[in-house]
CSV table of C-alpha atoms in Angstrom, one decimal:
chain,number,residue,atom,x,y,z
M,21,MET,CA,59.8,118.0,97.2
M,22,ARG,CA,59.7,117.1,100.8
M,23,ARG,CA,58.0,119.4,103.4
M,24,VAL,CA,60.2,120.8,106.1
M,25,ARG,CA,59.5,120.5,109.9
M,26,TYR,CA,61.5,122.7,112.3
M,27,SER,CA,61.9,121.8,116.0
M,28,VAL,CA,61.3,124.5,118.6
M,29,ASP,CA,65.0,124.1,119.4
M,30,PHE,CA,66.1,124.9,115.9
M,31,VAL,CA,64.0,128.1,115.9
M,32,ARG,CA,65.4,129.1,119.3
M,33,GLN,CA,69.0,128.4,118.3
M,34,LEU,CA,68.7,130.3,115.1
M,35,ASP,CA,67.3,133.3,117.0
M,36,ASN,CA,70.0,133.1,119.6
M,37,LEU,CA,72.9,132.7,117.1
M,38,LEU,CA,71.6,135.6,115.0
M,39,ALA,CA,71.1,137.8,118.0
M,40,GLN,CA,74.8,137.4,118.9
M,41,GLY,CA,75.7,138.9,115.5
M,42,GLU,CA,73.3,141.8,115.4
M,43,PRO,CA,75.3,144.3,117.4
M,44,LYS,CA,78.2,143.9,115.0
M,45,PHE,CA,76.4,143.3,111.7
M,46,GLY,CA,73.1,145.1,112.1
M,47,ALA,CA,69.5,144.1,111.8
M,48,ARG,CA,69.4,144.1,108.0
M,49,MET,CA,72.2,141.6,107.7
M,50,ILE,CA,70.6,139.4,110.4
M,51,ASP,CA,67.4,139.4,108.5
M,52,HIS,CA,69.3,138.4,105.3
M,53,LYS,CA,71.0,135.5,107.1
M,54,ARG,CA,67.7,134.3,108.6
M,55,ASP,CA,66.2,134.3,105.1
M,56,LEU,CA,69.3,132.5,103.7
M,57,VAL,CA,69.1,129.8,106.3
M,58,TYR,CA,65.4,129.1,105.7
M,59,ASN,CA,65.6,129.3,101.9
M,60,THR,CA,68.6,127.0,101.8
M,61,ILE,CA,66.8,124.4,103.9
M,62,GLU,CA,63.5,124.7,102.1
M,63,ARG,CA,64.9,124.7,98.6
M,64,ARG,CA,68.2,122.8,98.6
M,65,LEU,CA,68.0,120.5,101.5
M,66,ALA,CA,64.4,119.5,101.0
M,67,ALA,CA,65.1,118.7,97.4
M,68,SER,CA,68.3,116.7,98.0
M,69,PRO,CA,68.7,115.7,101.7
M,70,LYS,CA,70.9,112.6,101.2
M,71,ARG,CA,74.0,112.9,103.4
M,72,GLU,CA,75.9,110.4,105.5
M,73,PRO,CA,74.9,110.6,109.1
M,74,ASP,CA,77.4,112.4,111.4
M,75,PRO,CA,79.2,109.7,113.5
M,76,VAL,CA,78.8,111.8,116.7
M,77,LEU,CA,75.2,112.8,116.3
M,78,GLY,CA,73.8,109.9,114.3
M,79,LEU,CA,71.9,112.5,112.2
M,80,CYS,CA,72.7,114.2,108.9
M,81,VAL,CA,74.5,117.6,109.0
M,82,TYR,CA,74.3,120.3,106.3
M,83,ALA,CA,76.6,123.3,106.2
M,84,ILE,CA,74.7,126.4,105.1
M,85,ALA,CA,76.8,128.4,102.7
M,86,LYS,CA,77.7,132.0,103.6
M,87,THR,CA,77.0,131.3,107.2
M,88,PRO,CA,78.9,129.5,110.1
M,89,PHE,CA,75.8,127.3,110.7
M,90,LEU,CA,75.1,123.6,110.4
M,91,ALA,CA,71.6,122.2,110.1
M,92,VAL,CA,71.2,118.9,111.9
M,93,TYR,CA,68.4,116.8,110.4
M,94,ASP,CA,66.9,113.5,109.3
M,95,PHE,CA,64.5,112.8,106.5
M,96,ASP,CA,62.2,110.3,104.8
M,97,ASP,CA,60.3,110.4,101.5
M,98,GLN,CA,57.8,112.9,102.9
M,99,GLU,CA,59.7,115.3,105.0
M,100,VAL,CA,62.9,116.7,106.3
M,101,ARG,CA,63.0,117.1,110.1
M,102,VAL,CA,65.4,119.8,111.2
M,103,PHE,CA,66.4,119.1,114.8
M,104,PHE,CA,69.1,121.8,115.6
M,105,LEU,CA,71.1,124.6,114.2
M,106,LEU,CA,74.7,124.6,115.4
M,107,HIS,CA,77.6,126.9,115.0
M,108,GLY,CA,80.2,125.2,112.9
M,109,GLY,CA,82.8,125.4,115.7
M,110,GLN,CA,80.5,123.9,118.3
M,111,ASP,CA,81.5,120.6,119.9
M,112,ARG,CA,78.9,118.1,118.6
M,113,ARG,CA,79.4,115.8,121.6
M,114,GLU,CA,77.6,118.5,123.7
M,115,VAL,CA,74.4,118.0,121.7
M,116,ASP,CA,71.7,115.6,123.0
M,117,VAL,CA,69.3,114.7,120.2
M,118,ALA,CA,67.0,112.9,122.7
M,119,ASP,CA,66.0,116.3,124.3
M,120,VAL,CA,64.7,118.0,121.1
M,121,GLU,CA,61.4,119.8,121.5
M,122,TRP,CA,59.0,119.7,118.6
């Protein structure tokens, strides 16, 4: 199985997106969704990352079930590099992959 490397941007985006939902859904649900995102990436995506690159981003995109989130990543035989976490409704043309902070 590939190791997973998360960008600083991914971690920041996950925290920001979850914080938006905390007033409505509560801290317990937010913790559950955070675990779901990380477990999905580390178990499913790391095991089987092959996806066609998104034509707008030039990177692969994985929809995380039971969330509105998309993981934006690339991979090789050794690791999966998760660049961003986007809301599914976000315009992907706004994302600049050159500015990712690791």
